[in-house]
């Protein structure tokens, strides 16, 4: 497959990564939960591995320097054709660029940014590494949703930076926007008002596909994580919100066919 065939439309979520203190323990947790295997990736930001399913790349996990006390969270990366230009647009539209843009060897070029409400996300300009190589299988990132206080202003930010079409649910008690590119839903924004956890603030949530959400949620607990929201039926399928042993929150989903 040539890179031109696998090029992701700018704005499409293309990768997720996690920075932790205990790289080996985190590999053990996700390996047992999702069946991931690991191999070393670019080391520009310190020790880093890529998670694989059937030999194909799924996600990245890196190790934080011991003195860095950042929130432990999965980071969603949005595709771009020009990381430097997108970083400039992010700043111009009221966001912040915290890291980069910088080269990750031949893999590509990246930056870590935050939107005007403080939610952190990455941008990825593909080189040799296009992004997550499998879609839909258990253990793969299947959806990305921004959990924020309200969608109106932050929706305008993402639209200005990435050119999304915003498809809003108009309802007095449900603030939800689907982000579309060329008519295709690629991500969502969920405004939760005062229900937004103060300690987490606005954040991007990664949904990982699970063959059986109830079983996977039990396994999270067995492996030293916690279940924050018990398995239940959601609009996209059966879901459960969980947290890994280092505190990274993610959602398990069994997508509706």
CSV table of C-alpha atoms in Angstrom, one decimal:
chain,number,residue,atom,x,y,z
A,1,UNK,CA,0.0,0.0,0.0
A,2,UNK,CA,1.5,3.3,-1.0
A,3,UNK,CA,1.5,6.3,1.4
A,4,UNK,CA,-0.8,8.2,-1.0
A,5,UNK,CA,-3.4,5.5,-0.8
A,6,UNK,CA,-3.3,5.6,3.0
A,7,UNK,CA,-3.1,9.4,3.4
A,8,UNK,CA,-5.6,10.6,6.1
A,9,UNK,CA,-7.7,13.6,5.3
A,10,UNK,CA,-6.6,16.5,7.5
A,11,UNK,CA,-8.6,16.5,10.7
A,12,UNK,CA,-9.2,12.8,10.8
A,13,UNK,CA,-8.2,11.1,14.1
A,14,UNK,CA,-5.2,9.0,13.0
A,15,UNK,CA,-3.4,7.9,16.1
A,16,UNK,CA,-3.6,7.7,19.9
A,17,UNK,CA,-0.7,7.8,22.4
A,18,UNK,CA,-0.1,7.7,26.1
A,19,UNK,CA,2.7,9.0,28.2
A,20,UNK,CA,3.2,7.2,31.6
A,21,UNK,CA,5.8,6.7,34.4
A,22,UNK,CA,5.9,2.9,34.3
A,23,UNK,CA,6.3,1.9,30.7
A,24,UNK,CA,6.8,-1.9,31.4
A,25,UNK,CA,3.8,-2.1,33.8
A,26,UNK,CA,1.6,-0.2,31.3
A,27,UNK,CA,2.6,-2.6,28.5
A,28,UNK,CA,1.6,-5.5,30.8
A,29,UNK,CA,-1.8,-4.0,31.5
A,30,UNK,CA,-2.7,-3.2,27.9
A,31,UNK,CA,-1.1,-6.4,26.6
A,32,UNK,CA,-3.3,-8.4,28.9
A,33,UNK,CA,-6.4,-6.3,28.2
A,34,UNK,CA,-6.3,-6.0,24.5
A,35,UNK,CA,-3.7,-8.6,23.4
A,36,UNK,CA,-1.3,-5.9,22.2
A,37,UNK,CA,2.4,-6.7,21.5
A,38,UNK,CA,5.0,-4.0,21.5
A,39,UNK,CA,8.1,-2.9,19.6
A,40,UNK,CA,10.3,0.2,20.0
A,41,UNK,CA,9.3,3.3,18.2
A,42,UNK,CA,11.0,6.7,17.7
A,43,UNK,CA,12.8,7.8,20.9
A,44,UNK,CA,12.7,11.6,20.3
A,45,UNK,CA,10.6,12.1,23.5
A,46,UNK,CA,12.3,9.4,25.5
A,47,UNK,CA,11.6,5.7,25.8
A,48,UNK,CA,8.7,4.8,23.5
A,49,UNK,CA,7.0,1.7,22.1
A,50,UNK,CA,4.3,1.1,19.5
A,51,UNK,CA,1.5,-1.3,20.4
A,52,UNK,CA,0.7,-3.9,17.7
A,53,UNK,CA,-2.2,-6.2,16.9
A,54,UNK,CA,-1.4,-9.0,14.3
A,55,UNK,CA,1.9,-7.1,13.6
A,56,UNK,CA,0.1,-3.9,12.7
A,57,UNK,CA,0.5,-0.6,14.6
A,58,UNK,CA,-2.4,0.4,16.9
A,59,UNK,CA,-1.2,3.0,19.4
A,60,UNK,CA,1.9,4.5,21.1
A,61,UNK,CA,3.1,4.5,24.7
A,62,UNK,CA,6.0,6.6,26.0
A,63,UNK,CA,7.7,7.1,29.3
A,64,UNK,CA,7.6,10.4,31.0
A,65,UNK,CA,10.9,11.7,32.6
A,66,UNK,CA,10.7,11.0,36.4
A,67,UNK,CA,10.5,14.8,37.1
A,68,UNK,CA,7.5,15.5,34.8
A,69,UNK,CA,4.3,15.3,36.7
A,70,UNK,CA,1.8,15.7,33.9
A,71,UNK,CA,-1.8,14.3,33.9
A,72,UNK,CA,-1.7,10.7,32.5
A,73,UNK,CA,-4.1,10.6,29.6
A,74,UNK,CA,-4.6,9.2,26.2
A,75,UNK,CA,-3.9,11.8,23.5
A,76,UNK,CA,-5.9,11.8,20.2
A,77,UNK,CA,-3.8,12.9,17.2
A,78,UNK,CA,-5.5,14.6,14.2
A,79,UNK,CA,-4.0,14.3,10.8
A,80,UNK,CA,-2.5,17.2,9.0
A,81,UNK,CA,-0.6,17.7,5.7
A,82,UNK,CA,1.6,20.4,7.3
A,83,UNK,CA,2.2,20.4,11.1
A,84,UNK,CA,3.9,23.8,11.1
A,85,UNK,CA,1.0,25.5,9.3
A,86,UNK,CA,-1.6,23.8,11.4
A,87,UNK,CA,0.3,24.8,14.6
A,88,UNK,CA,0.3,28.4,13.4
A,89,UNK,CA,-3.5,28.2,12.7
A,90,UNK,CA,-4.1,26.7,16.2
A,91,UNK,CA,-2.3,29.7,17.8
A,92,UNK,CA,-4.1,32.1,15.6
A,93,UNK,CA,-7.5,30.6,16.5
A,94,UNK,CA,-6.9,30.8,20.3
A,95,UNK,CA,-5.4,27.4,21.0
A,96,UNK,CA,-1.9,26.7,22.5
A,97,UNK,CA,1.0,24.7,21.1
A,98,UNK,CA,2.8,23.1,24.0
A,99,UNK,CA,5.3,20.7,22.2
A,100,UNK,CA,6.8,21.0,18.7
A,101,UNK,CA,6.3,20.9,15.9
A,102,UNK,CA,9.1,18.4,15.9
A,103,UNK,CA,10.3,15.5,13.8
A,104,UNK,CA,9.8,11.9,15.0
A,105,UNK,CA,12.6,10.5,12.9
A,106,UNK,CA,11.3,9.4,9.5
A,107,UNK,CA,7.9,8.5,11.0
A,108,UNK,CA,6.5,12.0,10.6
A,109,UNK,CA,6.2,15.4,12.3
A,110,UNK,CA,4.1,16.2,15.3
A,111,UNK,CA,2.9,18.8,17.7
A,112,UNK,CA,0.9,18.7,21.0
A,113,UNK,CA,-1.6,21.4,21.4
A,114,UNK,CA,-4.6,22.4,23.5
A,115,UNK,CA,-7.9,24.0,22.4
A,116,UNK,CA,-9.2,27.2,24.0
A,117,UNK,CA,-11.0,25.2,26.7
A,118,UNK,CA,-7.7,23.4,27.6
A,119,UNK,CA,-8.3,20.0,26.0
A,120,UNK,CA,-5.0,18.5,24.8
A,121,UNK,CA,-4.7,16.9,21.4
A,122,UNK,CA,-1.9,16.1,19.0
A,123,UNK,CA,-1.4,16.8,15.3
A,124,UNK,CA,0.4,14.3,13.0
A,125,UNK,CA,2.0,14.9,9.6
A,126,UNK,CA,2.6,11.4,8.3
A,127,UNK,CA,6.0,10.4,7.0
A,128,UNK,CA,6.7,6.7,7.0
A,129,UNK,CA,4.1,6.2,9.8
A,130,UNK,CA,0.6,7.0,8.6
A,131,UNK,CA,-1.2,6.1,11.9
A,132,UNK,CA,-3.4,3.3,13.3
A,133,UNK,CA,-3.3,0.5,10.8
A,134,UNK,CA,-6.4,-1.5,11.7
A,135,UNK,CA,-10.0,-0.3,12.2
A,136,UNK,CA,-12.9,-2.0,13.8
A,137,UNK,CA,-11.2,-5.0,15.4
A,138,UNK,CA,-11.3,-5.5,19.2
A,139,UNK,CA,-8.4,-3.7,20.8
A,140,UNK,CA,-8.3,-0.8,18.3
A,141,UNK,CA,-9.2,2.8,18.8
A,142,UNK,CA,-12.6,3.1,17.2
A,143,UNK,CA,-13.8,6.6,18.1
A,144,UNK,CA,-12.6,9.9,19.6
A,145,UNK,CA,-14.8,12.3,21.5
A,146,UNK,CA,-14.1,15.7,23.1
A,147,UNK,CA,-15.7,16.0,26.5
A,148,UNK,CA,-16.0,19.7,27.2
A,149,UNK,CA,-18.2,22.2,29.0
A,150,UNK,CA,-20.1,23.5,26.0
A,151,UNK,CA,-19.6,22.8,22.2
A,152,UNK,CA,-20.5,26.2,20.6
A,153,UNK,CA,-17.2,28.1,20.9
A,154,UNK,CA,-14.9,25.1,20.9
A,155,UNK,CA,-16.7,23.7,17.8
A,156,UNK,CA,-15.9,26.9,16.0
A,157,UNK,CA,-12.2,26.5,16.9
A,158,UNK,CA,-12.0,23.0,15.5
A,159,UNK,CA,-13.9,24.0,12.4
A,160,UNK,CA,-11.6,26.9,11.8
A,161,UNK,CA,-8.4,24.8,12.2
A,162,UNK,CA,-9.5,21.6,10.4
A,163,UNK,CA,-12.5,22.6,8.2
A,164,UNK,CA,-15.0,20.2,9.8
A,165,UNK,CA,-18.7,20.4,9.0
A,166,UNK,CA,-20.5,20.6,12.4
A,167,UNK,CA,-23.6,18.4,12.7
A,168,UNK,CA,-25.3,19.5,16.0
A,169,UNK,CA,-28.0,17.8,17.9
A,170,UNK,CA,-30.5,20.7,18.7
A,171,UNK,CA,-31.9,19.9,22.2
A,172,UNK,CA,-32.3,21.8,25.4
A,173,UNK,CA,-30.7,19.0,27.5
A,174,UNK,CA,-28.2,17.4,25.1
A,175,UNK,CA,-25.2,19.3,23.7
A,176,UNK,CA,-23.6,17.1,21.1
A,177,UNK,CA,-21.9,17.8,17.8
A,178,UNK,CA,-20.6,15.3,15.2
A,179,UNK,CA,-17.5,16.4,13.3
A,180,UNK,CA,-17.7,15.4,9.6
A,181,UNK,CA,-15.2,15.5,6.8
A,182,UNK,CA,-16.6,15.0,3.2
A,183,UNK,CA,-19.9,13.9,4.8
A,184,UNK,CA,-18.2,11.2,6.9
A,185,UNK,CA,-18.4,11.3,10.8
A,186,UNK,CA,-14.9,11.3,12.2
A,187,UNK,CA,-15.2,12.5,15.8
A,188,UNK,CA,-17.6,14.2,18.2
A,189,UNK,CA,-17.9,17.0,20.7
A,190,UNK,CA,-19.9,16.4,23.9
A,191,UNK,CA,-20.8,19.4,26.1
A,192,UNK,CA,-21.5,18.2,29.6
A,193,UNK,CA,-21.8,21.5,31.4
A,194,UNK,CA,-21.2,21.4,35.1
A,195,UNK,CA,-20.8,17.6,35.0
A,196,UNK,CA,-17.3,18.2,33.6
A,197,UNK,CA,-14.9,16.8,36.3
A,198,UNK,CA,-12.9,19.6,37.8
A,199,UNK,CA,-9.8,17.6,38.2
A,200,UNK,CA,-9.8,16.5,34.5
A,201,UNK,CA,-11.3,19.5,32.8
A,202,UNK,CA,-12.0,19.4,29.0
A,203,UNK,CA,-10.4,16.3,27.5
A,204,UNK,CA,-10.4,14.0,24.4
A,205,UNK,CA,-11.7,10.5,25.2
A,206,UNK,CA,-10.5,7.5,23.2
A,207,UNK,CA,-13.0,4.7,22.7
A,208,UNK,CA,-11.4,1.2,22.2
A,209,UNK,CA,-13.4,-1.6,20.6
A,210,UNK,CA,-14.1,-4.6,22.9
A,211,UNK,CA,-15.5,-8.0,21.9
A,212,UNK,CA,-17.4,-8.1,25.2
A,213,UNK,CA,-17.5,-4.8,27.2
A,214,UNK,CA,-18.7,-6.4,30.5
A,215,UNK,CA,-15.9,-9.0,30.4
A,216,UNK,CA,-13.3,-6.3,29.5
A,217,UNK,CA,-14.4,-4.1,32.3
A,218,UNK,CA,-14.0,-6.9,34.8
A,219,UNK,CA,-10.5,-7.6,33.4
A,220,UNK,CA,-9.6,-3.9,33.9
A,221,UNK,CA,-10.3,-4.3,37.6
A,222,UNK,CA,-8.4,-7.6,37.8
A,223,UNK,CA,-5.4,-6.0,36.2
A,224,UNK,CA,-5.3,-3.1,38.7
A,225,UNK,CA,-7.5,-0.5,36.9
A,226,UNK,CA,-10.9,0.8,37.9
A,227,UNK,CA,-14.4,1.0,36.3
A,228,UNK,CA,-15.7,4.6,36.5
A,229,UNK,CA,-18.9,4.0,34.7
A,230,UNK,CA,-20.4,0.5,34.7
A,231,UNK,CA,-21.2,-1.1,31.3
A,232,UNK,CA,-24.5,0.2,29.9
A,233,UNK,CA,-26.2,0.7,26.5
A,234,UNK,CA,-25.1,4.0,24.8
A,235,UNK,CA,-26.1,5.5,21.5
A,236,UNK,CA,-23.1,3.9,19.8
A,237,UNK,CA,-23.3,0.5,21.5
A,238,UNK,CA,-22.5,-1.0,24.9
A,239,UNK,CA,-20.0,1.2,26.7
A,240,UNK,CA,-18.0,1.4,29.9
A,241,UNK,CA,-15.6,4.1,31.1
A,242,UNK,CA,-12.5,2.8,32.8
A,243,UNK,CA,-9.2,4.0,34.1
A,244,UNK,CA,-5.8,2.2,33.9
A,245,UNK,CA,-3.5,1.8,36.9
A,246,UNK,CA,-1.7,5.1,36.2
A,247,UNK,CA,-4.9,7.0,35.9
A,248,UNK,CA,-5.5,7.2,32.1
A,249,UNK,CA,-9.2,7.2,31.4
A,250,UNK,CA,-10.7,5.5,28.3
A,251,UNK,CA,-14.0,4.0,27.1
A,252,UNK,CA,-14.6,0.4,26.1
A,253,UNK,CA,-17.2,0.0,23.4
A,254,UNK,CA,-18.9,-2.8,21.6
A,255,UNK,CA,-20.0,-0.9,18.5
A,256,UNK,CA,-23.5,-1.5,17.1
A,257,UNK,CA,-23.2,-3.3,13.7
